[in-house]
Coordinates of C-alpha atoms in Angstrom, one line a residue:
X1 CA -84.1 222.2 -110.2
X2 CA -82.8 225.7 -111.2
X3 CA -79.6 224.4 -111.5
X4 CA -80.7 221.6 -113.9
X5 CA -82.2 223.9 -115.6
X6 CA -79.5 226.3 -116.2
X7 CA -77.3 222.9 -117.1
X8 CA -79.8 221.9 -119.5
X9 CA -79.9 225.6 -121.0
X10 CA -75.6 225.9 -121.5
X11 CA -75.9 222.2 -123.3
X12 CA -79.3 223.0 -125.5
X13 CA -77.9 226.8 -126.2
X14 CA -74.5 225.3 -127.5
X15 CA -73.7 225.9 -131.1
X16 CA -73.6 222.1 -132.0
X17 CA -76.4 221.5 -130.6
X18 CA -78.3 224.5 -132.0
X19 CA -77.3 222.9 -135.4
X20 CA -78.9 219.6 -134.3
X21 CA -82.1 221.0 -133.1
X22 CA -82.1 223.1 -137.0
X23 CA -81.2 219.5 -138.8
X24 CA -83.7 217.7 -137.4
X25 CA -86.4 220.0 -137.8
X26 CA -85.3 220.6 -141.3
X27 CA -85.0 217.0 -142.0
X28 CA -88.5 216.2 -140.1
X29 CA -90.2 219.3 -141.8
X30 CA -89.2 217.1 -145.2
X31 CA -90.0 214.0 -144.1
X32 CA -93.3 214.3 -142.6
X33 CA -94.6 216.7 -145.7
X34 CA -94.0 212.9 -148.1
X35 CA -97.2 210.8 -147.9
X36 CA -96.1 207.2 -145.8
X37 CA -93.0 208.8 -144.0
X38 CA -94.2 209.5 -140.7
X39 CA -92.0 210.3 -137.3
X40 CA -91.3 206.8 -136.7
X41 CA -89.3 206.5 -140.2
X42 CA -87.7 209.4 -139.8
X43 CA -86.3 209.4 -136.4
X44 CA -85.3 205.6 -137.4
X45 CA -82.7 206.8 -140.4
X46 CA -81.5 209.3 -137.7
X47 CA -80.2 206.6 -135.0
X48 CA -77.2 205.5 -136.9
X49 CA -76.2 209.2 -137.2
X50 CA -76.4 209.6 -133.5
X51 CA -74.2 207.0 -132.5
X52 CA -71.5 209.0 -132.5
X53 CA -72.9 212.0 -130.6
X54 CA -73.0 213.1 -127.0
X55 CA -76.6 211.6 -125.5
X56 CA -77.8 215.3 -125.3
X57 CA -77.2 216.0 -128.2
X58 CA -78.3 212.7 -130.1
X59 CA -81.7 212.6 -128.6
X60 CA -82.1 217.0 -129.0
X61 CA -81.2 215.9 -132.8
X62 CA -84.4 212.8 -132.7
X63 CA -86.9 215.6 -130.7
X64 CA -86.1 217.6 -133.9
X65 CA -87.0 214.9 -136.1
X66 CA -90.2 213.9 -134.3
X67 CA -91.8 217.4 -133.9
X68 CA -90.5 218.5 -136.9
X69 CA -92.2 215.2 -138.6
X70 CA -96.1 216.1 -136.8
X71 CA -95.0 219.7 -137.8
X72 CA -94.4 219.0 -141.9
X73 CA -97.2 215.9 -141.9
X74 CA -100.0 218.5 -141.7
X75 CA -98.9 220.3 -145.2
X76 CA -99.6 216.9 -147.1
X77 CA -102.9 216.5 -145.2
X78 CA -103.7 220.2 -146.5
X79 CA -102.8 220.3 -149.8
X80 CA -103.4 216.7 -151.0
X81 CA -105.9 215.1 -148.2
X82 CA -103.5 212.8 -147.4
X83 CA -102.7 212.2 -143.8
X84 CA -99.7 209.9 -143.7
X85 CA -99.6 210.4 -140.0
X86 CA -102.3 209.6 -137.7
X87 CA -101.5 212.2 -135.6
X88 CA -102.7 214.8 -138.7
X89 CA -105.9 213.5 -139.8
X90 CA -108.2 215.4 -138.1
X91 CA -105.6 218.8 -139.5
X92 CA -107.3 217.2 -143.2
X93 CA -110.5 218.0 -142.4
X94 CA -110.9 221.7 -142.5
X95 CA -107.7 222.0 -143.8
X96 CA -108.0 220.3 -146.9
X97 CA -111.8 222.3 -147.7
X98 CA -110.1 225.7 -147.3
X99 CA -107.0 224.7 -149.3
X100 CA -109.8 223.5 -152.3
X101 CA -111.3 227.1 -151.7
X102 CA -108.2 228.7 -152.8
X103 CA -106.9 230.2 -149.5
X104 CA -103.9 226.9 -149.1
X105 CA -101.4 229.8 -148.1
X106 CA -104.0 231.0 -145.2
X107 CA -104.6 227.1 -144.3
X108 CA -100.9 226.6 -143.8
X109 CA -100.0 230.1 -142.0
X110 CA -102.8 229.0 -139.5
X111 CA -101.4 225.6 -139.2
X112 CA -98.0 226.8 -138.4
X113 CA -99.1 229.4 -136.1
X114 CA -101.1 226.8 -134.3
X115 CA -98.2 224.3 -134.1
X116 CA -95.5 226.8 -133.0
X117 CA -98.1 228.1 -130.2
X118 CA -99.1 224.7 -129.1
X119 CA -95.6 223.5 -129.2
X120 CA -93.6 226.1 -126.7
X121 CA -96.9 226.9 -124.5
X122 CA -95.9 222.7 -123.9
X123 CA -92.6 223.2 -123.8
X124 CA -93.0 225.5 -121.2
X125 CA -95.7 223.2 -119.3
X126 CA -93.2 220.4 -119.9
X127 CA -90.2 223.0 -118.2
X128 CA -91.9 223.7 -114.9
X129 CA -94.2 220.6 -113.9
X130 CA -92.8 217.3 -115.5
X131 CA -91.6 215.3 -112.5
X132 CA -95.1 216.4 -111.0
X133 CA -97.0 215.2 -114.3
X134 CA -95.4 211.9 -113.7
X135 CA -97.0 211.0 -110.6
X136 CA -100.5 212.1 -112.6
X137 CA -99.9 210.1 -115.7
X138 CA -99.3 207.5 -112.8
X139 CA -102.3 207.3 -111.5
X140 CA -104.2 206.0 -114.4
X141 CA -104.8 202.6 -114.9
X142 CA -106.0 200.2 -117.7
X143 CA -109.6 201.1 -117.0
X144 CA -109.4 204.8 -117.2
X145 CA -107.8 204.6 -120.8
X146 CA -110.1 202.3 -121.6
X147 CA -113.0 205.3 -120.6
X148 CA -110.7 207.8 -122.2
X149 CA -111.0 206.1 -125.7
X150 CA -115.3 205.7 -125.3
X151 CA -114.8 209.4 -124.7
X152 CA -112.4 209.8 -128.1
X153 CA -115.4 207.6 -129.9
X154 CA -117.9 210.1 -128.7
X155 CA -116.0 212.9 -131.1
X156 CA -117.6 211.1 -134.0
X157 CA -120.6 213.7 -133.9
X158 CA -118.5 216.1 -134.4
X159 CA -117.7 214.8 -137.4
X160 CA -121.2 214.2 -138.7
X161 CA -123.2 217.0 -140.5
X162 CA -126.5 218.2 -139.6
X163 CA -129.0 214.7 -139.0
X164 CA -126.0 212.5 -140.0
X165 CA -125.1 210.9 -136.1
X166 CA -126.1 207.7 -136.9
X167 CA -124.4 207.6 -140.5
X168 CA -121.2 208.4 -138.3
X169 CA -122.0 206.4 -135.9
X170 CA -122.2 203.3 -138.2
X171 CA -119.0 204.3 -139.9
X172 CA -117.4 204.2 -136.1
X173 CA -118.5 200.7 -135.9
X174 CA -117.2 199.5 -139.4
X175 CA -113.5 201.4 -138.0
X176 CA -113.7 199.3 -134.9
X177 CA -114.7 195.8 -136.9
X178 CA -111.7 196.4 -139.5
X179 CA -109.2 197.0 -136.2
X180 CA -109.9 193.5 -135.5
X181 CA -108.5 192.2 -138.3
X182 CA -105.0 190.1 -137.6
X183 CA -103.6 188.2 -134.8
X184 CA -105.0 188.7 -131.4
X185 CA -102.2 189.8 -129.2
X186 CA -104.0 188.8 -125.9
X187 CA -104.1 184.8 -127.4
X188 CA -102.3 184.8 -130.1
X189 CA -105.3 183.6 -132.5
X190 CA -105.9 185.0 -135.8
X191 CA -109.4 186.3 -136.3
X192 CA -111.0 187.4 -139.8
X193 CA -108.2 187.3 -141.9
X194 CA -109.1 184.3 -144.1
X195 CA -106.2 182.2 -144.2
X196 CA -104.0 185.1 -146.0
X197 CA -100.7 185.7 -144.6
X198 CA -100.6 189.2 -145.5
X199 CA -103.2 190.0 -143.2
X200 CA -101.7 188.3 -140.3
X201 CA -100.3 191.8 -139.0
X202 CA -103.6 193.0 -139.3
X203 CA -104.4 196.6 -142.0
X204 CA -101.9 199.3 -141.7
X205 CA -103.1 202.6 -140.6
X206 CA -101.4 204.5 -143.2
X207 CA -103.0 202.2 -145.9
X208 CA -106.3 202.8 -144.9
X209 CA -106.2 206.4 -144.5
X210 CA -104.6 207.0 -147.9
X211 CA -107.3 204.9 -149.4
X212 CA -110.0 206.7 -148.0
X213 CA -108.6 209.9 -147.9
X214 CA -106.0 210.5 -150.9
X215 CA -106.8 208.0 -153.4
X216 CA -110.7 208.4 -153.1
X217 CA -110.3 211.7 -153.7
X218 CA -108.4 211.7 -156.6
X219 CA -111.3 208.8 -157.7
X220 CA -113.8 211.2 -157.3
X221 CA -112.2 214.2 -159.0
X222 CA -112.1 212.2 -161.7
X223 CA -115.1 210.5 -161.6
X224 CA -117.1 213.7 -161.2
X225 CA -115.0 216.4 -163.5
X226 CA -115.3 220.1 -163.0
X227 CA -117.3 222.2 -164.9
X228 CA -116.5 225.5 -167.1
X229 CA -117.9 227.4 -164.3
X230 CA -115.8 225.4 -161.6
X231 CA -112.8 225.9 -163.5
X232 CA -112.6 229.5 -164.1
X233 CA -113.7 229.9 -160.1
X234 CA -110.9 227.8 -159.3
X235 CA -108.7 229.7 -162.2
X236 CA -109.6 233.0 -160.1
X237 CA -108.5 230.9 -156.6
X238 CA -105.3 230.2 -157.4
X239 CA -104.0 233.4 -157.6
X240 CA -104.5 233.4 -153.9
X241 CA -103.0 230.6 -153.2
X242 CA -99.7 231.6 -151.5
X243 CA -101.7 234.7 -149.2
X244 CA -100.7 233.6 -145.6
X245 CA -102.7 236.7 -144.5
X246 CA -105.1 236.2 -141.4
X247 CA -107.8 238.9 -140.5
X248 CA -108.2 240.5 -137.5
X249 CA -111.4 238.9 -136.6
X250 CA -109.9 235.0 -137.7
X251 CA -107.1 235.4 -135.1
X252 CA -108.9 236.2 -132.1
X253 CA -110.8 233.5 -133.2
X254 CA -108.0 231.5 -133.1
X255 CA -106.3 232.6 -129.6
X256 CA -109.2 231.0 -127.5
X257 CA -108.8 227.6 -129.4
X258 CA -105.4 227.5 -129.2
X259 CA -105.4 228.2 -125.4
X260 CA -107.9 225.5 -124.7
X261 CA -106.2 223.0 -127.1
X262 CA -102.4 223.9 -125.9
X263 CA -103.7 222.6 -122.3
X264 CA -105.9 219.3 -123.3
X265 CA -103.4 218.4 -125.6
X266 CA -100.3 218.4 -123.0
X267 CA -102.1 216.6 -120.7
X268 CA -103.3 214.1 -123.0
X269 CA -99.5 213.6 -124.4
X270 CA -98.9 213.1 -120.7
X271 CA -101.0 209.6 -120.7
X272 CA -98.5 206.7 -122.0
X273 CA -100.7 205.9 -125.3
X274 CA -102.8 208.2 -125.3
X275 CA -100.6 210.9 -128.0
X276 CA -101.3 213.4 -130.6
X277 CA -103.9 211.4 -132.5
X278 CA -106.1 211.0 -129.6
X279 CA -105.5 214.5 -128.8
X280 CA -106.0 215.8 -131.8
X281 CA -109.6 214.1 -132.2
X282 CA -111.0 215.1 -128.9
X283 CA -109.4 218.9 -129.5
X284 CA -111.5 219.3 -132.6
X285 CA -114.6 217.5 -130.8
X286 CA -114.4 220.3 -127.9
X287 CA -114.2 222.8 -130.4
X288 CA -117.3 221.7 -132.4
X289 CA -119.4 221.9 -129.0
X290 CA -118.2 224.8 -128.1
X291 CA -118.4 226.4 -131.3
X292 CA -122.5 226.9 -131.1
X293 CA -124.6 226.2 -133.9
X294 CA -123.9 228.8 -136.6
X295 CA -119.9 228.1 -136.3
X296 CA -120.1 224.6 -135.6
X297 CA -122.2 224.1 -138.8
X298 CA -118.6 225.7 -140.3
X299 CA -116.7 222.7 -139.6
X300 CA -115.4 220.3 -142.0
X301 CA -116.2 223.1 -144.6
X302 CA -112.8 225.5 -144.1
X303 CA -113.5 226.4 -140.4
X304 CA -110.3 228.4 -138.7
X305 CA -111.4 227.2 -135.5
X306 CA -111.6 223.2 -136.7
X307 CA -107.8 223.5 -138.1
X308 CA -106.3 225.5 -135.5
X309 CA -107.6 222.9 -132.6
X310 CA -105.9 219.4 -134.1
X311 CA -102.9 221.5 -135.7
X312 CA -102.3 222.9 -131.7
X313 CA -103.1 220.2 -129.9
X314 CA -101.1 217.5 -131.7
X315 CA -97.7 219.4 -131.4
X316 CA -99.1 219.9 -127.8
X317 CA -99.0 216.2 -127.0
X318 CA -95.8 215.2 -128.5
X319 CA -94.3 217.9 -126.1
X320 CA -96.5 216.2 -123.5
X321 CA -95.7 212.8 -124.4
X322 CA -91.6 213.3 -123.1
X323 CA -93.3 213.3 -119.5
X324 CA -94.1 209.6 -119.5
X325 CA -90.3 209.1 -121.4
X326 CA -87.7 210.9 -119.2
X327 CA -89.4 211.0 -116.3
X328 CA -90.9 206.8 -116.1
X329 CA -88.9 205.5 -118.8
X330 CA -92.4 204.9 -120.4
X331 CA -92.6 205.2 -124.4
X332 CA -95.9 207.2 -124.9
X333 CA -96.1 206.1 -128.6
X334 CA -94.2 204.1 -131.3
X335 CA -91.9 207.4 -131.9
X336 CA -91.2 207.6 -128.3
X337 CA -90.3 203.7 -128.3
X338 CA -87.6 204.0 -130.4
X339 CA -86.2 207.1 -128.7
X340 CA -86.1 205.1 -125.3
X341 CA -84.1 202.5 -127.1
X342 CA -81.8 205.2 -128.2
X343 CA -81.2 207.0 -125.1
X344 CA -81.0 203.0 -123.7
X345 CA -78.3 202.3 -126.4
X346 CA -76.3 205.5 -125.1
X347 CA -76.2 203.9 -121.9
X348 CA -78.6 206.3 -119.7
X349 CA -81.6 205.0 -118.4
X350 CA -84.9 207.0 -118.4
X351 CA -87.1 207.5 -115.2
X352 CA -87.5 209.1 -111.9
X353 CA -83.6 209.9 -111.5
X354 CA -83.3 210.8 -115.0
X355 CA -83.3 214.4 -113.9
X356 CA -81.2 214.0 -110.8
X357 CA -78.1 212.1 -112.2
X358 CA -78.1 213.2 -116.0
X359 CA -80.1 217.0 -115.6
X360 CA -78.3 218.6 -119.0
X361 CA -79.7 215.4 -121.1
X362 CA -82.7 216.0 -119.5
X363 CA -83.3 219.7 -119.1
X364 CA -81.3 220.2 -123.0
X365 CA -84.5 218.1 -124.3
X366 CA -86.7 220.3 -122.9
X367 CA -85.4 223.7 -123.9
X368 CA -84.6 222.2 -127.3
X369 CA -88.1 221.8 -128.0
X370 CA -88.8 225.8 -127.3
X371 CA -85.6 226.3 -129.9
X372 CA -87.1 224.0 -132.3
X373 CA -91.0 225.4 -132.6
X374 CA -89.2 228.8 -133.5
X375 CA -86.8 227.1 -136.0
X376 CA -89.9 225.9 -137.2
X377 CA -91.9 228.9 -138.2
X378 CA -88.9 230.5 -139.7
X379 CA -88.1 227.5 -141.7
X380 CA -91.8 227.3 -142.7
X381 CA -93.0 230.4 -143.1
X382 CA -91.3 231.7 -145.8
X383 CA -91.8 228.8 -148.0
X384 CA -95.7 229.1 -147.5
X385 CA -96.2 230.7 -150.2
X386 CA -94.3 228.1 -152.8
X387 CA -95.7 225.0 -151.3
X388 CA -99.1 226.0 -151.7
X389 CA -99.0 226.6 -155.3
X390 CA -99.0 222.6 -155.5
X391 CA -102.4 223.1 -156.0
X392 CA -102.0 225.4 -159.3
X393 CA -101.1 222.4 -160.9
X394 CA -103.3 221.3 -163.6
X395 CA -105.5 218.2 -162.6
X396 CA -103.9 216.5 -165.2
X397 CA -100.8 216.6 -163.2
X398 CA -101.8 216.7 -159.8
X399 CA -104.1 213.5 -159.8
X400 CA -101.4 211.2 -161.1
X401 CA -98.5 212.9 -158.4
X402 CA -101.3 212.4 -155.9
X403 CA -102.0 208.5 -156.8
X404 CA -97.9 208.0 -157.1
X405 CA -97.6 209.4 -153.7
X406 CA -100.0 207.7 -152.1
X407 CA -99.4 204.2 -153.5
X408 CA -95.6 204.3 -153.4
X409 CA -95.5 205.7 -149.7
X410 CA -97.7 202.4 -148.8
X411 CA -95.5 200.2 -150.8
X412 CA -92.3 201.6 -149.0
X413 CA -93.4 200.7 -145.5
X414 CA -94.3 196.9 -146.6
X415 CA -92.8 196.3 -149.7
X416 CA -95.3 194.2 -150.3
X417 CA -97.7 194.3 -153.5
X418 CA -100.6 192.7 -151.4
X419 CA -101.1 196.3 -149.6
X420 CA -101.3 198.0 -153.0
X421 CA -104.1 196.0 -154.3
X422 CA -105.9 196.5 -150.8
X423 CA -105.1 199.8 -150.8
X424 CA -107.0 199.7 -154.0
X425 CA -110.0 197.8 -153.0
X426 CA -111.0 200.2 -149.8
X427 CA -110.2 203.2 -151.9
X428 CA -113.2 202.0 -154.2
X429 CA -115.0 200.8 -151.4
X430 CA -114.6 204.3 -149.9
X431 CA -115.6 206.1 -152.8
X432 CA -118.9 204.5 -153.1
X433 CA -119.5 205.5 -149.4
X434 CA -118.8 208.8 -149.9
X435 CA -121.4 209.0 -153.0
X436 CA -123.7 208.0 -150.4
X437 CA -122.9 210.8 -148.1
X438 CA -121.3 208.6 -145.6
X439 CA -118.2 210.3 -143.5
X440 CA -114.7 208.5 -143.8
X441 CA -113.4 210.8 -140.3
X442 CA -115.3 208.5 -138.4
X443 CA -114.4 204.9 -139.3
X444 CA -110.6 206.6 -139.5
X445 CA -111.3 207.3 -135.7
X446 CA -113.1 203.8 -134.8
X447 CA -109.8 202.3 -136.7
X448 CA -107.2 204.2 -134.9
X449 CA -108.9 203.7 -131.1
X450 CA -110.2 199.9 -131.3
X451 CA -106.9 198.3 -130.5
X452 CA -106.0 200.5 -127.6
X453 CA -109.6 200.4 -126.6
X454 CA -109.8 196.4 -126.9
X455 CA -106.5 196.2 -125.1
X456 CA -107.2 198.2 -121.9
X457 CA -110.4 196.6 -121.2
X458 CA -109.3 193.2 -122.1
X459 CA -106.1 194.3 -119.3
X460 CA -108.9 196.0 -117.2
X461 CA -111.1 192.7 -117.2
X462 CA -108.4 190.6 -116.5
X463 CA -107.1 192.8 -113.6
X464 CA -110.8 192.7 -112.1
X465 CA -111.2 189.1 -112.5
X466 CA -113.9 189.4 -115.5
X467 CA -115.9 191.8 -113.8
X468 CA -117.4 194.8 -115.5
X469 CA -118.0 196.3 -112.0
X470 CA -114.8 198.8 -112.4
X471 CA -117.1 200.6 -114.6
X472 CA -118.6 202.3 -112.0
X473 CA -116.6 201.1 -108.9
X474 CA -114.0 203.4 -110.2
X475 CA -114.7 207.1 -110.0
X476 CA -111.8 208.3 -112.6
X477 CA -113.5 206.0 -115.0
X478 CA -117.1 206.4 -113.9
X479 CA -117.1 210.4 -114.5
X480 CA -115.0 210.0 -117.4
X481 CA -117.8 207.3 -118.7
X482 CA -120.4 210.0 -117.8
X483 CA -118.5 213.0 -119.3
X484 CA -118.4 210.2 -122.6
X485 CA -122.1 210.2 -122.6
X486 CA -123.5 213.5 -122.0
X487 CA -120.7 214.7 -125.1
X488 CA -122.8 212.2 -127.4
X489 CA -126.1 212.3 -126.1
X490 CA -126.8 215.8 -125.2
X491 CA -126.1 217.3 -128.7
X492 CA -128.3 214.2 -130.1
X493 CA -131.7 215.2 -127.8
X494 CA -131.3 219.1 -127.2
X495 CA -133.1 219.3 -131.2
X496 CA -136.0 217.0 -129.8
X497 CA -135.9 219.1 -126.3
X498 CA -136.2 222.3 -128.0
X499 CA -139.2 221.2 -130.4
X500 CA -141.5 220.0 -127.2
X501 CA -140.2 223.1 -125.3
X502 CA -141.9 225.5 -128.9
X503 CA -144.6 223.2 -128.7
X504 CA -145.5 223.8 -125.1
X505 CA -145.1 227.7 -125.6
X506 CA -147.5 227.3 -128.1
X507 CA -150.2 225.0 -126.7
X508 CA -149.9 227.5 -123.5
X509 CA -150.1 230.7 -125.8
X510 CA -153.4 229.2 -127.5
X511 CA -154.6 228.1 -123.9
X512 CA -154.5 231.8 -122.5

């Protein structure tokens, strides 16, 4: 192993491929920060590029791209409130709030700290247990993921203000029922798409989430206009814009939270299918319980704690998601597909002897990734303070640049006019909703876990002859199940457990 790793180092410390690792960070950073060009896009237009490389450093050049891409997505999910990868919405929802405050600079500093910490802490997970994570993402079968994404559901109260569960609760179920829009890839039958071709393939992610997110909000800016008041406060904002300076008291708050989210983000990139997005979710959810009632009531308004968690985690699981890839020739994600094809098309073949007979491709990958997190924040850091004066533009600008973005990144990954007028339809659709104080974080979640969760149990069912009996057969799943239950109940009853615990104090003080 030691001498895999010092092959891996020599190949990944190599001038060439130091260039590679700073190209595709560079060229991710870019990419991910444009509404509707994910990781997947991006590490696409790099494969022709590749083909005439070494395998090392083809695929350093593509882990460049892809971390680079999660790294860059946050800043358009900050500034603008639109996520165009799935892996950043949860980054949008304190993120966005304290950019609108006027501290944008401070929202992106604390989003690249978070990523660069979450990244190498990974890295250096990923560098001394991934052929032992294998084995552990191994183990889990179709019934456990299926358990895993009730328990990524059960993040929706975190999302929910004060005696708003059951708002976000509904708005969960209305994710899930849109999911099941499109052709049924168990039978091949198409299900609620009323005879239009276009929605054969089912709604795009990115089409809904710049609806509800991006386009709504620019809706409602205009829809509800700022008053004299709320223009010379925001006048006064601005001029802070570009401060990427953190108190003392801000990060220690932060070094807890990214500790915890560094580890359950890993481990979640570990799980094929599982990835950022899930980790991302149930990192801010943990953080919102944890958090206590007088900073939990923080989140979703600016909170450090609920940008730091998502913004760590979800550069924690695409580190962790490389387990599953080089070590069982297992794609984790969509990104991670067509990197196996790659690293297929240069003739090596992922899995257990991956690190045996080709250690330098497989080592370089890994100590690339340490490389890139720090090409990151120096890439990033100093232009802080430029990006975030996108938001001293006057509305008159910004609006229209945030309605261009958001419909010609959509068009671009269809080219199809259909999507547009969609796009359209659930972005007025989701501004009424939010006039009635429902949450969009929660149907975004229902949306982005249905499928996986209608596939593993329909895999799970199937595997245990139509019996629901693994539900509790299975102790992975059961406790998982359990876990699932007390995260949404307990937070539910403990208001109506403390009231009857101040009434009995009562009734016992007026008895004595």
């Amino acid at each position: 192993m030691l001498d895999g790793i010092l092959s891996g180092l020599g190949t990944a410390a190599s001038p060439l491929n130091i260039l590679m690792v700073a190209v595709g960070c560079f060229a991710g950073t870019f990419i991910g920060m444009l509404p509707g060009l994910g990781p997947i896009s991006a590490i696409a237009l790099m494969i022709p590029i590749t083909y005439g490389f070494d395998p090392a450093t083809g695929l350093i050049l593509m882990a460049g791209v892809y971390y680079g891409a999660i790294f860059g997505g946050s800043t358009s999910s900050i500034l603008i409130n639109a996520p165009g990868v799935a892996g950043t919405v949860a980054s949008a929802f304190d993120g966005y709030p304290m950019a609108k405050k006027g501290h944008a600079g401070k929202a992106l500093a604390i989003a690249a700290y978070s990523s660069f910490s979450g990244g190498t802490i990974a890295a250096i997970f990923l560098l001394v247990a991934a052929p032992s994570l294998a084995v552990v993402s191994l183990a889990f079968q179709s019934t456990d993921y299926f358990a895993l994404m009730v328990l990524g559901l059960t993040a929706v109260a975190a999302f929910a203000g004060r005696g708003n569960v059951l708002k976000a609760l509904l708005m969960t179920i209305f994710g899930l029922m849109l999911s099941t829009v499109g052709t049924d890839e168990t039978q091949g039958i198409q299900r609620f798409t009323f005879g239009m071709i276009d929605l054969i393939d089912g709604i795009s992610f990115l089409l809904l989430a710049m609806a509800t997110f991006a386009l709504s909000e620019a809706m409602m800016s205009v829809l509800k206009p700022k008053t004299e008041e709320e223009k010379i406060r925001e006048k006064d904002a601005n001029a802070n814009l570009g401060s990427m300076k953190l108190s003392r008291e801000e990060v220690k708050e932060m070094v807890p939270v990214i500790g915890r989210s560094s580890v359950l983000g890993f481990l979640v990139g570990v799980l094929p299918g599982a990835g950022a997005t899930i980790a991302s979710f149930l990192a801010y959810g943990m953080e919102q319980r944890i958090a206590g009632p007088e900073k939990g009531r923080e989140f979703g308004t600016g909170s450090v704690r609920g940008l730091a968690a998502p913004e760590t985690a979800n550069n924690a699981a695409c580190s962790g998601s490389f387990v599953p890839l080089l070590t069982l020739g297992i794609p984790g994600s969509g990104t991670t597909a067509i990197m196996l094809g790659a690293l297929i098309s240069y003739g090596i073949q992922p899995g257990p002897r991956l690190f045996v007979e080709n250690p330098e491709v497989f080592w370089s990958v890994i100590i690339s990734m340490y490389l890139g997190n720090v090409i990151l924040l120096v890439l990033n850091l100093p232009l802080i303070p430029y990006i975030a004066r996108i938001l001293a533009l006057p509305h008159t600008v910004l609006v229209p640049m945030i309605l261009f973005f958001s419909l010609i990144g959509v068009y671009f990954v269809s080219f199809n006019t259909f999507d547009i007028q969609l796009m359209v339809i659930f972005a007025s659709a989701a501004l009424v909703l939010r006039l009635l104080d429902m949450p969009m974080a929660p149907m975004l979640l229902g949306f982005i876990l249905g499928g996986m969760m209608e596939e593993n149990l329909r895999r799970a069912l199937i595997i245990n002859n139509d019996s629901w009996a693994f539900l509790w057969t299975r102790p992975l799943t059961f406790w998982i199940l359990v876990i699932a239950a007390l995260v949404l109940f307990v937070p539910m009853l403990s208001p109506f457990v403390k009231r009857s615990l101040a009434r009995r104090r009562e009734t016992a003080g007026e008895g004595g």
